[in-house]
Amino acid sequence: MTKRVAILISGGGSNMMSLVQDMNGDHPCRPCIVISNLPEAGGLAKAASAGIETLAIDHKQFGKDRSAFESALHDALVAAAPDIVCLAGFMRILSPAFMAKWDGRMLNIHPSLLPKYRGLHTHQRAIDAGDDYHGCTVHEVTAELDGGPILGQARIAIAAGDTTSVLAAKVLPFEHQLYPMVLRRFAAGDRDQVVLGV
Ligand code: GRF
């Protein structure tokens, strides 16, 4: 039975499009909706061009009432009835109460080799730390920020002189390769870690 996938974005949606473009043929999933917390997110137009239902729930309209925003987001997801929710460049921190409602059904991609560098500015932090390697991680989303079970990682070497933007550009193609590979497996019940890169 085909699994329905909702994808949450906040920006350009390159990871979302990688997932969408992979969900065809014998893939066990199909995208059912793309939702953004920013109406101006470029990924919404890309998703619409791909024939996917889109929705913007502007978090700014809810002011400081994060709970109201999360209720609106949850209601929109319930209406779309996804089997799996993929966070793909979604930049709002979701509460443990929200995550609990989607426990076991929500994935995220994070631009670091978790558990290193949870949170923001991961590329700069890896450079500042003098790390030899960096990369990205796909994990199940739990109440712990960027802390759920790891389902896949891609590792790259940090070269001398790499800037934050250079490193981000080196990691992003691996994100686009890793996330679709993990989603295919996760949808089929396979939780063996995917390992890519050096
Ligand atoms: C990516 O680096 C992703 O790891 C981070 O947001 C960046 C942009 O993602 N979460 P996208 O192009 O909007 O998918």
Tab-separated table of C-alpha atoms and ligand atoms in Angstrom:
chain	number	residue	atom	x	y	z
A	1	MET	CA	0.000	0.000	0.000
A	2	THR	CA	1.477	3.336	-1.010
A	3	LYS	CA	2.537	5.494	1.933
A	4	ARG	CA	1.631	9.195	1.958
A	5	VAL	CA	4.461	11.601	2.739
A	6	ALA	CA	4.050	15.176	3.969
A	7	ILE	CA	7.129	17.394	3.669
A	8	LEU	CA	7.700	20.483	5.838
A	9	ILE	CA	9.965	23.237	4.524
A	10	SER	CA	11.026	26.788	5.323
A	11	GLY	CA	13.195	27.678	2.341
A	12	GLY	CA	14.224	26.744	-1.162
A	13	GLY	CA	13.186	23.132	-0.764
A	14	SER	CA	16.106	21.425	-2.492
A	15	ASN	CA	15.832	18.497	-0.079
A	16	MET	CA	12.067	18.405	-0.591
A	17	MET	CA	12.532	18.228	-4.370
A	18	SER	CA	15.096	15.440	-4.008
A	19	LEU	CA	12.541	13.446	-2.030
A	20	VAL	CA	9.728	14.261	-4.486
A	21	GLN	CA	11.763	13.350	-7.563
A	22	ASP	CA	12.709	9.995	-6.025
A	23	MET	CA	9.111	9.075	-5.098
A	24	ASN	CA	8.132	7.375	-8.334
A	25	GLY	CA	8.046	3.943	-9.922
A	26	ASP	CA	8.444	1.185	-7.327
A	27	HIS	CA	9.035	3.648	-4.494
A	28	PRO	CA	6.682	2.770	-1.610
A	29	CYS	CA	5.785	6.443	-1.055
A	30	ARG	CA	4.171	9.372	-2.790
A	31	PRO	CA	4.160	13.016	-1.652
A	32	CYS	CA	0.758	14.181	-0.395
A	33	ILE	CA	1.459	17.771	0.689
A	34	VAL	CA	4.246	20.310	1.150
A	35	ILE	CA	3.746	22.738	4.028
A	36	SER	CA	5.864	25.769	4.887
A	37	ASN	CA	5.880	28.086	7.892
A	38	LEU	CA	6.907	30.879	5.492
A	39	PRO	CA	4.524	31.864	2.678
A	40	GLU	CA	7.475	33.172	0.691
A	41	ALA	CA	9.398	29.881	0.800
A	42	GLY	CA	10.684	29.169	-2.696
A	43	GLY	CA	10.037	25.470	-2.233
A	44	LEU	CA	6.265	26.025	-2.301
A	45	ALA	CA	6.363	27.121	-5.950
A	46	LYS	CA	8.627	24.180	-6.827
A	47	ALA	CA	6.235	21.740	-5.161
A	48	ALA	CA	3.214	23.304	-6.880
A	49	SER	CA	5.012	23.037	-10.237
A	50	ALA	CA	5.480	19.351	-9.493
A	51	GLY	CA	1.713	19.033	-9.014
A	52	ILE	CA	1.854	18.626	-5.249
A	53	GLU	CA	-0.657	20.240	-2.888
A	54	THR	CA	0.960	23.053	-0.934
A	55	LEU	CA	0.049	25.042	2.155
A	56	ALA	CA	1.637	27.972	3.961
A	57	ILE	CA	0.982	28.376	7.687
A	58	ASP	CA	2.695	31.633	8.492
A	59	HIS	CA	4.138	31.239	11.979
A	60	LYS	CA	4.468	35.029	12.252
A	61	GLN	CA	0.645	35.339	12.305
A	62	PHE	CA	0.624	33.468	15.614
A	63	GLY	CA	3.074	35.859	17.300
A	64	LYS	CA	4.570	34.244	20.361
A	65	ASP	CA	1.795	31.673	20.617
A	66	ARG	CA	3.847	28.677	19.461
A	67	SER	CA	1.154	26.328	20.670
A	68	ALA	CA	-1.419	27.908	18.329
A	69	PHE	CA	0.965	27.598	15.404
A	70	GLU	CA	1.613	23.958	16.229
A	71	SER	CA	-2.119	23.278	16.528
A	72	ALA	CA	-2.676	24.746	13.065
A	73	LEU	CA	0.223	22.697	11.696
A	74	HIS	CA	-1.015	19.520	13.356
A	75	ASP	CA	-4.543	20.037	12.051
A	76	ALA	CA	-3.213	20.574	8.516
A	77	LEU	CA	-1.158	17.397	8.766
A	78	VAL	CA	-4.110	15.397	10.115
A	79	ALA	CA	-6.192	16.623	7.170
A	80	ALA	CA	-3.479	15.489	4.734
A	81	ALA	CA	-3.307	12.099	6.517
A	82	PRO	CA	0.391	11.336	5.958
A	83	ASP	CA	1.961	8.051	6.964
A	84	ILE	CA	5.344	9.781	7.201
A	85	VAL	CA	6.302	13.430	7.794
A	86	CYS	CA	9.681	14.607	6.464
A	87	LEU	CA	11.224	17.801	7.835
A	88	ALA	CA	13.366	19.184	5.004
A	89	GLY	CA	14.985	22.490	5.832
A	90	PHE	CA	12.156	23.200	8.260
A	91	MET	CA	13.486	25.818	10.616
A	92	ARG	CA	10.927	25.920	13.430
A	93	ILE	CA	11.674	24.031	16.625
A	94	LEU	CA	8.691	21.824	17.405
A	95	SER	CA	7.649	21.084	20.962
A	96	PRO	CA	7.922	17.627	22.542
A	97	ALA	CA	4.110	17.570	22.732
A	98	PHE	CA	3.885	18.064	18.964
A	99	MET	CA	6.579	15.499	18.227
A	100	ALA	CA	4.884	12.947	20.458
A	101	LYS	CA	1.816	13.040	18.172
A	102	TRP	CA	4.013	11.958	15.211
A	103	ASP	CA	6.375	9.701	17.117
A	104	GLY	CA	7.822	7.030	14.856
A	105	ARG	CA	6.498	8.758	11.735
A	106	MET	CA	8.690	11.871	11.462
A	107	LEU	CA	12.153	12.231	9.897
A	108	ASN	CA	14.584	15.143	9.668
A	109	ILE	CA	17.796	15.929	7.881
A	110	HIS	CA	20.421	17.841	9.811
A	111	PRO	CA	23.640	19.264	8.317
A	112	SER	CA	26.132	17.712	10.723
A	113	LEU	CA	27.421	14.310	11.794
A	114	LEU	CA	25.091	13.964	14.787
A	115	PRO	CA	25.415	13.802	17.684
A	116	LYS	CA	27.998	16.512	16.893
A	117	TYR	CA	26.638	20.022	16.420
A	118	ARG	CA	22.966	19.865	17.205
A	119	GLY	CA	21.203	23.143	16.483
A	120	LEU	CA	22.358	25.878	14.138
A	121	HIS	CA	25.551	27.073	12.390
A	122	THR	CA	26.838	23.522	12.060
A	123	HIS	CA	29.303	24.166	9.212
A	124	GLN	CA	31.018	27.050	10.980
A	125	ARG	CA	31.198	25.076	14.225
A	126	ALA	CA	32.896	22.146	12.486
A	127	ILE	CA	35.427	24.494	10.871
A	128	ASP	CA	36.035	26.361	14.141
A	129	ALA	CA	36.602	23.042	15.911
A	130	GLY	CA	39.241	22.054	13.360
A	131	ASP	CA	37.365	18.886	12.458
A	132	ASP	CA	38.699	16.746	9.631
A	133	TYR	CA	35.224	15.543	8.684
A	134	HIS	CA	31.707	16.925	8.464
A	135	GLY	CA	28.503	15.837	6.798
A	136	CYS	CA	24.781	15.302	7.277
A	137	THR	CA	22.451	13.026	9.175
A	138	VAL	CA	18.920	11.753	8.670
A	139	HIS	CA	17.268	10.787	11.940
A	140	GLU	CA	13.904	10.007	13.439
A	141	VAL	CA	12.439	13.057	15.152
A	142	THR	CA	11.860	12.689	18.865
A	143	ALA	CA	11.251	15.129	21.689
A	144	GLU	CA	15.032	15.668	21.951
A	145	LEU	CA	16.194	18.359	19.485
A	146	ASP	CA	18.182	16.694	16.670
A	147	GLY	CA	18.480	13.702	18.942
A	148	GLY	CA	16.396	10.849	17.536
A	149	PRO	CA	17.671	7.476	16.253
A	150	ILE	CA	20.110	7.945	13.368
A	151	LEU	CA	18.966	6.340	10.109
A	152	GLY	CA	21.740	7.536	7.811
A	153	GLN	CA	24.849	9.677	7.564
A	154	ALA	CA	27.042	11.019	4.771
A	155	ARG	CA	30.608	12.062	5.655
A	156	ILE	CA	32.893	14.403	3.752
A	157	ALA	CA	36.403	15.689	4.384
A	158	ILE	CA	36.880	19.296	5.439
A	159	ALA	CA	39.683	20.790	3.351
A	160	ALA	CA	42.045	23.452	4.617
A	161	GLY	CA	40.586	26.841	3.809
A	162	ASP	CA	37.024	25.595	3.442
A	163	THR	CA	34.631	28.407	4.257
A	164	THR	CA	31.149	27.911	5.686
A	165	SER	CA	29.563	28.389	2.280
A	166	VAL	CA	32.027	26.043	0.586
A	167	LEU	CA	31.355	23.391	3.201
A	168	ALA	CA	27.587	23.828	2.950
A	169	ALA	CA	27.845	23.426	-0.810
A	170	LYS	CA	29.917	20.239	-0.356
A	171	VAL	CA	27.388	18.756	2.081
A	172	LEU	CA	24.162	19.630	0.258
A	173	PRO	CA	24.518	17.146	-2.648
A	174	PHE	CA	25.020	14.395	-0.083
A	175	GLU	CA	21.827	15.512	1.678
A	176	HIS	CA	20.007	15.153	-1.633
A	177	GLN	CA	21.391	11.629	-2.021
A	178	LEU	CA	21.013	10.468	1.595
A	179	TYR	CA	17.486	11.591	2.436
A	180	PRO	CA	15.749	9.748	-0.455
A	181	MET	CA	17.764	6.602	0.290
A	182	VAL	CA	16.713	6.690	3.938
A	183	LEU	CA	13.056	7.432	3.171
A	184	ARG	CA	12.815	4.420	0.844
A	185	ARG	CA	14.176	2.156	3.547
A	186	PHE	CA	12.229	3.717	6.416
A	187	ALA	CA	8.966	3.313	4.484
A	188	ALA	CA	9.804	-0.364	3.961
A	189	GLY	CA	10.477	-0.831	7.680
A	190	ASP	CA	14.253	-1.019	7.243
A	191	ARG	CA	16.107	0.962	9.878
A	192	ASP	CA	19.634	-0.209	9.076
A	193	GLN	CA	21.827	2.877	8.858
A	194	VAL	CA	22.711	4.199	5.416
A	195	VAL	CA	26.384	5.276	5.294
A	196	LEU	CA	27.696	7.439	2.463
A	197	GLY	CA	30.829	9.459	1.699
A	198	VAL	CA	34.430	9.024	2.790
B	1	GRF	C1	20.019	22.321	4.081
B	1	GRF	O1	21.408	22.483	4.293
B	1	GRF	C2	19.447	21.483	5.199
B	1	GRF	O2	20.395	20.601	5.765
B	1	GRF	C3	19.063	22.500	6.221
B	1	GRF	O3	18.509	23.555	5.428
B	1	GRF	C4	19.315	23.686	4.244
B	1	GRF	C5	18.491	24.083	3.052
B	1	GRF	O4	17.586	23.068	2.798
B	1	GRF	N1	18.142	21.972	7.176
B	1	GRF	P1	16.591	23.111	1.516
B	1	GRF	O5	17.389	23.538	0.308
B	1	GRF	O6	15.507	24.119	1.823
B	1	GRF	O7	16.114	21.710	1.410
